[in-house]
XYZ file of C-alpha atoms in Angstrom:
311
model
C -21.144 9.957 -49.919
C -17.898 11.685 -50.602
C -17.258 14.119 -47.620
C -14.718 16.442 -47.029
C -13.463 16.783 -43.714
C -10.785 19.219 -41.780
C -9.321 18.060 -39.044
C -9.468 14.819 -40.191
C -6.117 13.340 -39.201
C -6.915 14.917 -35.513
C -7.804 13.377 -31.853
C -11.802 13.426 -33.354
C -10.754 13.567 -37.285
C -9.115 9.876 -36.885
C -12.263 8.283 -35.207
C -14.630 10.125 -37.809
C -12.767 8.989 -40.664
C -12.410 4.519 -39.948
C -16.130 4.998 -38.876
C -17.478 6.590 -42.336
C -15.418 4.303 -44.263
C -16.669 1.294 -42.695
C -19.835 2.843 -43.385
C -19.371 2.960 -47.402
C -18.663 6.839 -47.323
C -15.467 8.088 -49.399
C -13.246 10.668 -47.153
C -11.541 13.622 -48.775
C -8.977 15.153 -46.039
C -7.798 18.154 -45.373
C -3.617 18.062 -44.369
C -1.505 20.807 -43.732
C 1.774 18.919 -42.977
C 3.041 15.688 -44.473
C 2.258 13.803 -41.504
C -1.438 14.752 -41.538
C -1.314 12.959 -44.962
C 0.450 9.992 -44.845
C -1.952 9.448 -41.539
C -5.168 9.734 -44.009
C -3.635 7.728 -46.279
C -2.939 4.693 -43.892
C -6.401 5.336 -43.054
C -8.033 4.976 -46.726
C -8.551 8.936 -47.538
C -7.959 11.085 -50.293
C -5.571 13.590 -49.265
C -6.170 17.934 -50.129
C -3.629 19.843 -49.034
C -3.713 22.944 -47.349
C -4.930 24.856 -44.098
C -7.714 26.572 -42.609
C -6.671 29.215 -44.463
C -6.757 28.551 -47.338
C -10.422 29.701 -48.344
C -10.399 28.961 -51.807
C -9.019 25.386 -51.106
C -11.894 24.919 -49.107
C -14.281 25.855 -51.587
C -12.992 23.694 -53.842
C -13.509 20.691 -51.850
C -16.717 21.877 -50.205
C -18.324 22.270 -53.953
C -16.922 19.024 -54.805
C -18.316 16.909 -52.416
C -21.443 15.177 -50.834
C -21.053 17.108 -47.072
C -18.890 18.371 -45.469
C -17.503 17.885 -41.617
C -15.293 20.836 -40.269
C -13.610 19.429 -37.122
C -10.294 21.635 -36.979
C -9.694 24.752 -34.680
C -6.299 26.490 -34.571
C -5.733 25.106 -31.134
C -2.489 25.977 -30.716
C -3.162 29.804 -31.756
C -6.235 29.287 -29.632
C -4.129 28.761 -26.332
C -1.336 30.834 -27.081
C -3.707 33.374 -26.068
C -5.606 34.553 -28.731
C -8.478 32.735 -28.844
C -10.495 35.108 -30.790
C -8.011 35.211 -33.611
C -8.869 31.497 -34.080
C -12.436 31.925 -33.390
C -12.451 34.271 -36.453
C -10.167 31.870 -38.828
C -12.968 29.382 -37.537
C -15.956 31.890 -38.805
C -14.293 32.638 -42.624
C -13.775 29.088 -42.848
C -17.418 27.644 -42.291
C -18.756 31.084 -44.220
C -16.816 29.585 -47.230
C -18.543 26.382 -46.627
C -21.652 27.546 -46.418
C -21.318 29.610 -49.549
C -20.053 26.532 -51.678
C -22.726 24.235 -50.149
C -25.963 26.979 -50.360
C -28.994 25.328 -51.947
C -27.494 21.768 -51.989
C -29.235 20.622 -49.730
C -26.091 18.688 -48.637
C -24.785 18.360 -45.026
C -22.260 20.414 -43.136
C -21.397 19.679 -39.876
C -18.879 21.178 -37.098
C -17.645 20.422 -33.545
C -18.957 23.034 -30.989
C -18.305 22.344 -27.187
C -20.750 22.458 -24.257
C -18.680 23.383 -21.532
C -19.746 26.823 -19.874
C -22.909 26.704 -22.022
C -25.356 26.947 -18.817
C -23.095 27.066 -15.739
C -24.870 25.334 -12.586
C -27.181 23.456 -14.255
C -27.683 20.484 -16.788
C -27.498 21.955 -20.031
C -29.325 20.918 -23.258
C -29.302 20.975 -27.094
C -31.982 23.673 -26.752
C -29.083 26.189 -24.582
C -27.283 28.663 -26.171
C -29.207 29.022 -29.875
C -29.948 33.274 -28.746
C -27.473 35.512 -29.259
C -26.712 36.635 -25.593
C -27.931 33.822 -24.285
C -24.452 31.988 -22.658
C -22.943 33.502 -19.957
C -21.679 37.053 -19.461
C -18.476 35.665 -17.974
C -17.866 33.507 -21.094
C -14.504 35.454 -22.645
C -14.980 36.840 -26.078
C -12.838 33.919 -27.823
C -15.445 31.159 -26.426
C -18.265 33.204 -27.288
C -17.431 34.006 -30.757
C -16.940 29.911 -31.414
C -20.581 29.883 -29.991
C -21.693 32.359 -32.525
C -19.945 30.675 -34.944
C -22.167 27.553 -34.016
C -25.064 29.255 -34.395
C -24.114 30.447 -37.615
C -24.002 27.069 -39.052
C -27.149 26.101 -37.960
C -28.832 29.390 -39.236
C -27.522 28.033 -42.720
C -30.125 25.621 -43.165
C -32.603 28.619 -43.915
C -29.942 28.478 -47.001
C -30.760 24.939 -48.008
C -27.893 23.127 -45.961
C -28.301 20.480 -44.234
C -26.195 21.997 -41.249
C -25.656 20.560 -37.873
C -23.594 21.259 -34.666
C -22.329 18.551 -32.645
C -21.613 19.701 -29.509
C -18.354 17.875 -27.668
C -17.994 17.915 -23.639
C -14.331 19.045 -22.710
C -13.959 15.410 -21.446
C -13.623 13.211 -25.399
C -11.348 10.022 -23.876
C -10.034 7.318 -24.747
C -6.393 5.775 -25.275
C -4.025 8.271 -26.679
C -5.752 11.178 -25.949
C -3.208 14.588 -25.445
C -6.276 16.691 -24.640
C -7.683 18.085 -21.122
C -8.131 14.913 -19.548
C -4.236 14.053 -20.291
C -3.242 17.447 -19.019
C -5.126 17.198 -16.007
C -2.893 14.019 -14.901
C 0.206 15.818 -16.772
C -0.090 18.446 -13.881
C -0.741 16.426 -11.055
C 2.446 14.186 -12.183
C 4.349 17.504 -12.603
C 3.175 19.052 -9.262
C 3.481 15.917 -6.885
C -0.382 16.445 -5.859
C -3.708 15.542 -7.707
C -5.442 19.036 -7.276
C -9.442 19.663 -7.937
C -10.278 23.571 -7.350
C -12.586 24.472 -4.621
C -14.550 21.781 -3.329
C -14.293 19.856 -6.647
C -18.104 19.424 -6.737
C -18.154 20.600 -10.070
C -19.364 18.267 -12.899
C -17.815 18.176 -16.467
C -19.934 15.940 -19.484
C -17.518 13.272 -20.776
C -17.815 10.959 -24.162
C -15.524 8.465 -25.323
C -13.986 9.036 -28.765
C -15.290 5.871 -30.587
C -18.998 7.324 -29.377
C -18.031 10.388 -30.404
C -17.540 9.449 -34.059
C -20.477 7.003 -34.202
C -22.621 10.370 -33.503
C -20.963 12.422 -36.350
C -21.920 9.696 -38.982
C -25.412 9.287 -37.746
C -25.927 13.016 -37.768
C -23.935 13.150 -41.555
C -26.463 10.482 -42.384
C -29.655 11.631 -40.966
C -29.627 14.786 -38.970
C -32.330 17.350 -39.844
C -31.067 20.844 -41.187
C -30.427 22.976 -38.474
C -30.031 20.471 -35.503
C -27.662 20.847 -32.291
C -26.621 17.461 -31.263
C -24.769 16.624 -27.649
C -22.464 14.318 -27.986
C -22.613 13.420 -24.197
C -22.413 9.696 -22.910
C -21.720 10.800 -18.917
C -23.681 13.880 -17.727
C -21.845 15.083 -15.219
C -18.464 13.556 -12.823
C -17.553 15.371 -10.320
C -14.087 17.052 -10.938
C -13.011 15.466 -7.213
C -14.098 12.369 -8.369
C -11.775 12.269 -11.252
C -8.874 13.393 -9.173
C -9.176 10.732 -6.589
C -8.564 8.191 -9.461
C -5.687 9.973 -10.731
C -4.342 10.439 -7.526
C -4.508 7.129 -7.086
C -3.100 5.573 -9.915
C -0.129 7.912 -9.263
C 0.347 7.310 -5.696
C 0.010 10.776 -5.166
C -2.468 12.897 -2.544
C -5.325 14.475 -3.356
C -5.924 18.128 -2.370
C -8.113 21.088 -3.235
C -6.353 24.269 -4.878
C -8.141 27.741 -4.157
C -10.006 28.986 -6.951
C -7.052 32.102 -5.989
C -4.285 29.525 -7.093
C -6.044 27.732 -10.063
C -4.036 29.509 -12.666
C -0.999 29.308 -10.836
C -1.359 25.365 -10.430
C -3.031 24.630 -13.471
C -1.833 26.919 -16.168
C -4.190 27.892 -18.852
C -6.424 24.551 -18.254
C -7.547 26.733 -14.475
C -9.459 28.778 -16.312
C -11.411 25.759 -17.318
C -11.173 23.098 -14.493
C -13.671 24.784 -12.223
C -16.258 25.172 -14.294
C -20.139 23.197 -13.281
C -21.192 22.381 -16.775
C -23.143 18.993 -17.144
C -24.870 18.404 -20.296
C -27.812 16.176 -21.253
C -28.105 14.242 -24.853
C -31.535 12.623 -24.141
C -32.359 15.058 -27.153
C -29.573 14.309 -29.589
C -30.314 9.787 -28.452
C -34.098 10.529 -29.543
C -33.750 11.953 -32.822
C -31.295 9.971 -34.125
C -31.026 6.638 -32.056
C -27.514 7.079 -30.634
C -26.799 4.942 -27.547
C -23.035 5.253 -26.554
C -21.854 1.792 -25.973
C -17.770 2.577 -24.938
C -16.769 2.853 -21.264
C -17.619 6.176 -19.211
C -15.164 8.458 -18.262
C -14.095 6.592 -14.808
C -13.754 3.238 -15.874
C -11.935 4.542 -19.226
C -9.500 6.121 -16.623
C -9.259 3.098 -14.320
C -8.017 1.053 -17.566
C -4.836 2.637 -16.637
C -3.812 4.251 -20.303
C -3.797 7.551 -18.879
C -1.049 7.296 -16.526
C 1.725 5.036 -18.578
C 5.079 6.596 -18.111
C 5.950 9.619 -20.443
C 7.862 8.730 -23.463
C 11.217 9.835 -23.076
């Protein structure tokens, strides 16, 4: 196939891309800066120019392709505080995609996220497909980027072949600059690796390479309208996770009120205390995945997570 893909030179973007290629696929790539590009073409993409956006850029593409996979978010508008503004950049953006791709019967995918879906308990690919149905104390930004999930999936009643795949906050591996980097960031910065409350808590985890394997099986064979977890470990305990950072930087371990949490860990406190394990025995039976890279804990105790800061 020839798919288009945003976000492609990203943390998920540059897994996806290497795996569909190896796979025979052609990769159109969206870049808004001329590092994105040269990036997809070291990797063997086509490059398009432009950003999120830019709508009619993204029809273009869309109409000209096999599928489609949408993997950016405006991150850094996200938490700068207005998450809702990049919610709704999110919403034009796969409206314009499912208006090019109506009738095709080709697929569109996007990255959704599990955390928060069904606080307290194990959550599955079945949670969170009713309006309403995620929890009241979800903030609007979150909530919208659920709708926007279930958006896509309500476009395969338009003859696309949509899909969500649904990432845990945890996606690791070496060189990742997401929560799992922050999370030791802080602990360096603040001389103490912190959990909040009792650390109990359990957050879903995948490894990148996994990650990517599941977004080319679902491009490949997913059936319209499917929510996919991409989730190789359920559930490790927050505390857990902070005892191996801890260790690895010789630093003590220590609970921070849930009073404190913002104070200690910024915007990512909001976050950190959240129970939100997730089950993919769903997503494994309908498509055959079967993550194969290490879990979260023994990614961490590889040690790539805590090499000195570059200077």
């Amino acid at each position: 196939m020839r798919v288009f893909i945003t976000g492609a030179s990203g943390w998920i973007g540059s897994a996806v891309v290497p795996e569909l290629i190896s796979a025979g696929h052609q990769i159109v790539g969206l870049a808004r800066s001329d590092a994105s590009a040269a990036a997809l073409t070291a990797a063997g993409a086509e490059v398009r120019r432009g950003t999120l956006d830019d709508l009619g850029t993204l029809r273009s593409a869309a109409a000209e392709s096999d599928g489609v996979i949408h993997l950016a978010f405006q991150h850094d508008i996200a938490f700068s505080g207005r998450f809702e503004d990049a919610s709704d950049a999110d919403r034009r953006a796969i409206d314009t995609f499912g208006e090019a791709l109506a009738g095709s019967d080709r697929p569109f995918l996007i990255a959704s996220g599990t955390l928060a879906l069904a606080p307290g308990r194990v959550a599955t690919e079945q949670d969170g497909q009713v309006a309403g149905s995620v929890s009241a104390a979800v903030p609007a930004g979150p909530a919208k980027r659920w709708a926007n999930a279930r958006a896509t999936v309500a476009l395969a009643d338009r003859g696309v072949r949509s899909s969500v795949v649904r990432l845990p906050p945890t996606v690791h591996g070496d060189g990742d600059h997401g929560f799992l980097s922050t999370v030791v960031a802080t602990a360096r910065a603040k001389g103490v690796s912190g959990y909040i409350g009792d650390g109990a808590n359990r957050w879903p985890a995948v490894h990148r390479s996994d990650a990517a394997h599941l977004f080319r099986l679902a491009l490949e064979n997913a059936p319209a309208g499917s929510t996919l977890h991409a989730v190789a470990d359920e559930g490790v305990p927050i505390r857990t996770v902070a005892e191996v950072i801890g260790r690895h930087l010789g630093l003590p371990v220590a609970s921070v009120s849930p009073d404190d949490a913002a104070a200690h860990f910024s915007w990512l406190g909001a976050f950190l205390g959240v129970d939100g394990p997730a089950s993919s025995a769903y997503t494994r039976e309908l498509l055959g995945w079967q993550p194969t890279q290490p879990g979260l804990i023994d990614d961490l105790e590889k040690g790539h997570y805590f090499a000195a800061p570059s200077a």
